[in-house]
Amino acid sequence: MAEIKNIAPSEHHDYQGSKMGMWLFIFTELFLFGGLFLVYAVFRTQYSADFHKAAEETNTFIGTLNTVVLLISSMTVAMSITAIQSNQKGRAIRLLLVTLVLASVFMVNKYFEWGHKFELKLYPGSEVLTNLPKGELLFFGLYFMMTGLHAIHVLVGMILLTVTIFRIKSGHIHTGNFSMIENSGLYWHLVDLIWIFLFPMMYLIT
Amino acid sequence: MSHSETHPQVSYLEYQGKYKGILGWLTTTDHKRIALLYMYCIVVFFFVAAILGLTMSIEKMRPGQDIMNAQTYNGLFTVHGIIMIFMIVIPGLAAVFGNFALPLLIGARDVAFPKLNLFSWYLYVIGAILAVLSQLLKGGAPDTGWTFYVPYSAGSSTNVIWALTAAFILGFSNILTGLNFIVTIHRMRAPGMTWFKMPLFPWSLYATAWIQVLATPIVGITLLMVIAERVLHIGFFDPALGGDPVLFQHLFWIYSHPAVYIMILPAMGVITEIFPTFSQKPVFGYGAIAISSLAIAFVGYFVWGHHMFTSGISYWSKWFFSFLTFIVAVPSAIKVFNWISTMYGGSIQMRPPLLYAISFVFLFMIGGFTGLFLGALATNVQLHDTTFVVAHFHYIIFGGMGFAFFAAIHYWYPKMYGKMYSDRWAYIAWGFTFVGFNLLYFPQFIIGVQGMPRRYFDYLPQFQWGHMLSGFGAFILLIGLILMAWNLIYHVKRGAIAPANPWKGVTLEWQIASPPTLENFEEIPVIKHNPYWFGTEEEIKREKKSVTRNT
Amino acid sequence: MSTEKHHISTYMSHGVVLTILLALTALSVGMAELHFGAFSVAVALLVASVKGTTVLTYFMHLKYESMFTRIMVGGVFVIYVLVIVLLFFDYLFR
Ligand SMILES: [Cu+2]
């Protein structure tokens, strides 16, 4: 039986295992947002006219722009994994930097979008908002909570990608060991995936 | 494997890593040490919460105000609930015995992500500190009950936010443990251990872990929504702002019913390990037990509405949830038949672990049957929010999970510490615990049926006999618990040295030293048989010979 | 790990996937402009689901993962859908 290898975690990095762990973590994130989607679904059926009206307040242009930005950033992350796998370190880093820039563009847009809402006094607890019809009030509650939570995830994703860049530079991530970049890539795609559903719910269903 | 070669004989308790003493424990990534860290926290909190429970019982021994006022009482049952549920029962078996025994049972050196494992413990500690702070800070202990029902929890002036945050963090600690276990079970089973050669405690942990991963986030976001309602006035649950309080109940129970299975499935798993060992006989219906764990986890995800039969949910959803609730009783019953049949025809040794395991089955049956009363629509209306629910719940959680915890600690204690406790004191402690427990909770079934509401500070004189008996029961139970703890703690230092296999168990953890070395197995075993294979002596000898020949 | 085989996606394929996703985005924005009424919700969510599946399959590499991973992801979505259905058993029949 000498040929049977003992798999001690510290000695051997389990590529499949760490990817599976990342998927499981993604599931918990999906269900975290899933709870909010349930709330949206319930109130949407109860107040469809109000939701319809409130969704017209949101800026479809910025929403679409941000969707495009996130989709492109998803692609650049996916490409950076291809780059690492084909041993193009510099290109991988550049692609990740592009991703970070796109993520920042997303956040800046978000900042102006929220800022505009605040100018209109449409923030939770404000008098204007509280006097709106119930459904519109709930819509804006969901809008702030869902896009806010999503923005936090964008920030976390940016941190992860930054760490990844440094680890590529330091040589920890390379053609033979790329589970870190793959996992932070998966996380970034999750951010994109959630946005894909948030986008029609918040900007399009008018 | 360098360190295992240099210290092959040192047990995980004595092993000196980079740091010594207490720092060595706080920085450990060894699954066995993390298990003990969890256990010490849980035992301390358990005694705190148990004493809170005792004071509530004392208060209620006579109608009217005796030793505390109504607000203190509200705080006490909330604190008791939050500590017991979020800090003891939910993490309890999985974090302590799952961590300790899972890698041993599947022939691994550790869990898949040892650092993440330690991180979950720290999250647990942070959550626990917040929960304790919520009791002590100046707003006053939260008084919402552990269920945090809106609209009260959105309005109460007590430290609800602290408690909500604590529950949120404790939830994430729990998710990470579940994540770790799923990957461990998938990736780290010993060579030859196919899914259906895996022992049944890992099976139950696997089913549990899926619930942890998929249900806990829902309560996490729900608690965040309550925080948002209090802090930001985003009123998803506030009718004045268009929200719906019943929606909170849906979201809360979407997690909290499956949470009951997070509590009870590992308990069933522990019991399934104990019966074959002390009957010296393979477990009856291995496949049925394994699959029923998964079935319970799956169906258990869709029965949450039975907590809301009186909340005004629709007729069809009541009907459907009631139906599913009855369905989920089937796999639980299958397990009970299997445990009993495992004992049939075995050579039974009635040692303390088996005694606790049998008590588990008895108490769990009572809890399960009374659960059917509550799952039926008509009786539920009568019994909802009475002490019948309290009694049912404690028969499942304390009689079930609690007694399984006691069974587990008596079962794996020799492996954990390499010492034996006193059997005689274990029996005596069991006697007090078992009698006290039944005396405490059984009367509450009866006064509940008669109409005694739960969470009430005061009551009509006709219910006094029940509360009186409960009060005495609580004292007896506490004596039992103290005796049990003393017996176990005292013998860590002074107990007789435990052999590697004191119970003649056949699962892998009994084939290694007590206590195990840091890396558990000098050589990872190769699995050929069903985990509960009790070969005759001759067969085992032949096995051993063939193994040595191969190496 | 050197023994494990990894599928390496080409840059080209990522570009194609992005093009599809952008086209779908344009489609859903265009559809929203047309105002289908109640129908538009279904259309928007349908397009979003197609986009989501595309991201999962290609960017998140599910197409090349083990059968188990794919079943796991599918199962998780099934569970979520069942939760929605059961929840609406209450809200639709109240
Ligand atoms: Cu339940």
Coordinates of N, CA, C and O in Angstrom, one line a residue, chain B residues 313-372:
Chain B
I313 N -52.1 32.9 7.2 CA -51.6 32.5 5.9 C -52.8 31.8 5.2 O -53.8 31.4 5.8
S314 N -52.7 31.6 3.8 CA -53.9 31.2 3.1 C -54.2 29.7 3.4 O -53.4 29.0 3.9
Y315 N -55.5 29.4 3.0 CA -56.0 28.1 3.3 C -55.1 27.0 2.6 O -54.7 26.0 3.2
W316 N -54.8 27.2 1.3 CA -54.0 26.2 0.6 C -52.6 26.1 1.1 O -52.0 25.0 1.2
S317 N -52.0 27.2 1.5 CA -50.7 27.0 2.0 C -50.7 26.3 3.4 O -49.8 25.5 3.7
K318 N -51.7 26.5 4.2 CA -51.8 25.8 5.5 C -51.9 24.3 5.2 O -51.2 23.5 5.8
W319 N -52.8 24.0 4.2 CA -53.0 22.6 3.9 C -51.7 21.9 3.4 O -51.3 20.9 3.9
F320 N -51.0 22.7 2.6 CA -49.8 22.1 2.0 C -48.7 21.9 3.0 O -48.0 20.9 3.1
F321 N -48.5 22.9 3.8 CA -47.4 22.9 4.8 C -47.7 21.8 5.9 O -46.8 21.1 6.3
S322 N -49.0 21.6 6.2 CA -49.4 20.6 7.1 C -49.0 19.2 6.5 O -48.4 18.3 7.2
F323 N -49.4 19.0 5.3 CA -49.1 17.8 4.6 C -47.6 17.5 4.6 O -47.2 16.4 4.9
L324 N -46.8 18.5 4.2 CA -45.4 18.3 4.1 C -44.8 18.0 5.5 O -43.8 17.2 5.7
T325 N -45.4 18.6 6.5 CA -44.9 18.3 7.9 C -45.1 16.9 8.3 O -44.2 16.3 8.9
F326 N -46.2 16.3 7.9 CA -46.4 14.9 8.2 C -45.5 14.0 7.4 O -45.0 13.0 7.9
I327 N -45.2 14.4 6.1 CA -44.2 13.7 5.3 C -42.9 13.6 6.0 O -42.2 12.6 6.0
V328 N -42.4 14.7 6.6 CA -41.1 14.8 7.1 C -40.9 13.9 8.3 O -39.8 13.5 8.7
A329 N -42.1 13.5 8.9 CA -42.0 12.6 10.1 C -41.6 11.2 9.6 O -41.1 10.4 10.4
V330 N -41.8 10.9 8.4 CA -41.6 9.5 7.9 C -40.1 9.1 8.0 O -39.7 8.1 8.7
P331 N -39.2 9.9 7.4 CA -37.8 9.5 7.5 C -37.3 9.5 9.0 O -36.4 8.7 9.3
S332 N -37.8 10.4 9.8 CA -37.4 10.3 11.2 C -37.8 9.0 11.8 O -37.0 8.4 12.6
A333 N -39.0 8.6 11.5 CA -39.5 7.3 12.1 C -38.7 6.2 11.6 O -38.3 5.2 12.3
I334 N -38.3 6.2 10.3 CA -37.4 5.2 9.8 C -36.2 5.0 10.6 O -35.8 3.9 10.9
K335 N -35.6 6.1 11.0 CA -34.4 6.0 11.8 C -34.6 5.3 13.1 O -33.9 4.5 13.6
V336 N -35.8 5.7 13.8 CA -36.1 5.1 15.1 C -36.2 3.6 14.9 O -35.6 2.8 15.7
F337 N -36.9 3.1 13.9 CA -37.0 1.7 13.7 C -35.6 1.0 13.5 O -35.3 0.0 14.0
N338 N -34.7 1.8 12.8 CA -33.4 1.2 12.5 C -32.6 1.1 13.8 O -31.9 0.1 14.0
W339 N -32.7 2.1 14.6 CA -31.9 2.0 15.9 C -32.4 0.9 16.7 O -31.6 0.1 17.3
I340 N -33.7 0.7 16.9 CA -34.2 -0.3 17.7 C -33.8 -1.7 17.1 O -33.4 -2.6 17.8
S341 N -33.9 -1.8 15.8 CA -33.6 -3.1 15.1 C -32.1 -3.4 15.2 O -31.7 -4.5 15.2
T342 N -31.3 -2.3 15.3 CA -29.8 -2.6 15.5 C -29.6 -3.3 16.8 O -28.7 -4.2 16.9
M343 N -30.3 -2.9 17.8 CA -30.1 -3.6 19.1 C -30.6 -5.0 19.1 O -30.1 -5.8 19.9
Y344 N -31.6 -5.3 18.3 CA -32.2 -6.6 18.4 C -31.2 -7.7 18.0 O -30.6 -7.6 17.0
G345 N -31.1 -8.6 18.9 CA -30.1 -9.7 18.7 C -28.7 -9.4 18.8 O -27.8 -10.2 18.6
G346 N -28.4 -8.2 19.3 CA -27.0 -7.8 19.5 C -26.5 -8.2 20.9 O -27.3 -8.6 21.7
S347 N -25.2 -8.1 21.1 CA -24.8 -8.4 22.5 C -24.6 -7.0 23.2 O -23.6 -6.3 23.0
I348 N -25.6 -6.6 23.9 CA -25.7 -5.2 24.4 C -24.9 -5.0 25.6 O -25.1 -5.8 26.6
Q349 N -24.1 -4.0 25.6 CA -23.5 -3.5 26.9 C -24.1 -2.2 27.3 O -23.9 -1.2 26.6
M350 N -24.7 -2.2 28.4 CA -25.4 -0.9 28.8 C -24.4 0.0 29.5 O -24.5 0.3 30.7
R351 N -23.5 0.6 28.7 CA -22.6 1.6 29.2 C -23.2 2.9 29.1 O -24.2 3.1 28.4
P352 N -22.7 4.0 29.8 CA -23.3 5.3 29.8 C -23.7 5.8 28.4 O -24.8 6.4 28.2
P353 N -22.8 5.7 27.4 CA -23.2 6.3 26.1 C -24.5 5.7 25.6 O -25.4 6.3 25.1
L354 N -24.6 4.3 25.7 CA -25.8 3.7 25.2 C -27.0 4.1 26.0 O -28.1 4.3 25.5
L355 N -26.8 4.2 27.4 CA -28.0 4.7 28.2 C -28.5 6.0 27.7 O -29.7 6.2 27.6
Y356 N -27.6 6.9 27.4 CA -28.0 8.3 26.9 C -28.6 8.1 25.6 O -29.6 8.8 25.3
A357 N -28.1 7.2 24.8 CA -28.6 7.1 23.4 C -30.1 6.5 23.5 O -31.0 7.0 22.7
I358 N -30.3 5.6 24.4 CA -31.6 5.0 24.5 C -32.6 6.1 25.0 O -33.7 6.2 24.6
S359 N -32.1 6.9 26.0 CA -33.0 8.0 26.5 C -33.3 8.9 25.4 O -34.4 9.5 25.3
F360 N -32.3 9.2 24.5 CA -32.5 10.0 23.4 C -33.7 9.5 22.6 O -34.6 10.3 22.2
V361 N -33.7 8.2 22.2 CA -34.8 7.7 21.4 C -36.1 7.9 22.1 O -37.1 8.3 21.5
F362 N -36.2 7.6 23.4 CA -37.4 7.7 24.2 C -37.9 9.1 24.1 O -39.1 9.4 23.8
L363 N -37.1 10.1 24.5 CA -37.5 11.5 24.6 C -37.8 12.0 23.2 O -38.8 12.8 23.0
F364 N -37.0 11.6 22.2 CA -37.2 12.1 20.8 C -38.6 11.6 20.3 O -39.3 12.3 19.6
M365 N -38.9 10.4 20.7 CA -40.2 9.9 20.3 C -41.4 10.7 20.8 O -42.3 11.0 20.1
I366 N -41.3 11.1 22.1 CA -42.3 11.9 22.7 C -42.3 13.2 22.0 O -43.4 13.7 21.6
G367 N -41.2 13.8 21.8 CA -41.1 15.1 21.1 C -41.7 15.0 19.7 O -42.4 15.8 19.2
G368 N -41.4 13.9 19.0 CA -41.8 13.7 17.6 C -43.3 13.5 17.5 O -44.0 14.1 16.7
F369 N -43.9 12.7 18.4 CA -45.3 12.5 18.4 C -46.1 13.8 18.7 O -47.1 14.1 18.0
T370 N -45.6 14.5 19.7 CA -46.3 15.8 20.0 C -46.2 16.8 18.9 O -47.0 17.6 18.7
G371 N -45.1 16.6 18.1 CA -44.9 17.4 16.9 C -46.1 17.2 15.9 O -46.5 18.1 15.3
L372 N -46.5 16.0 15.8 CA -47.6 15.7 14.9 C -48.9 16.4 15.4 O -49.7 16.9 14.5

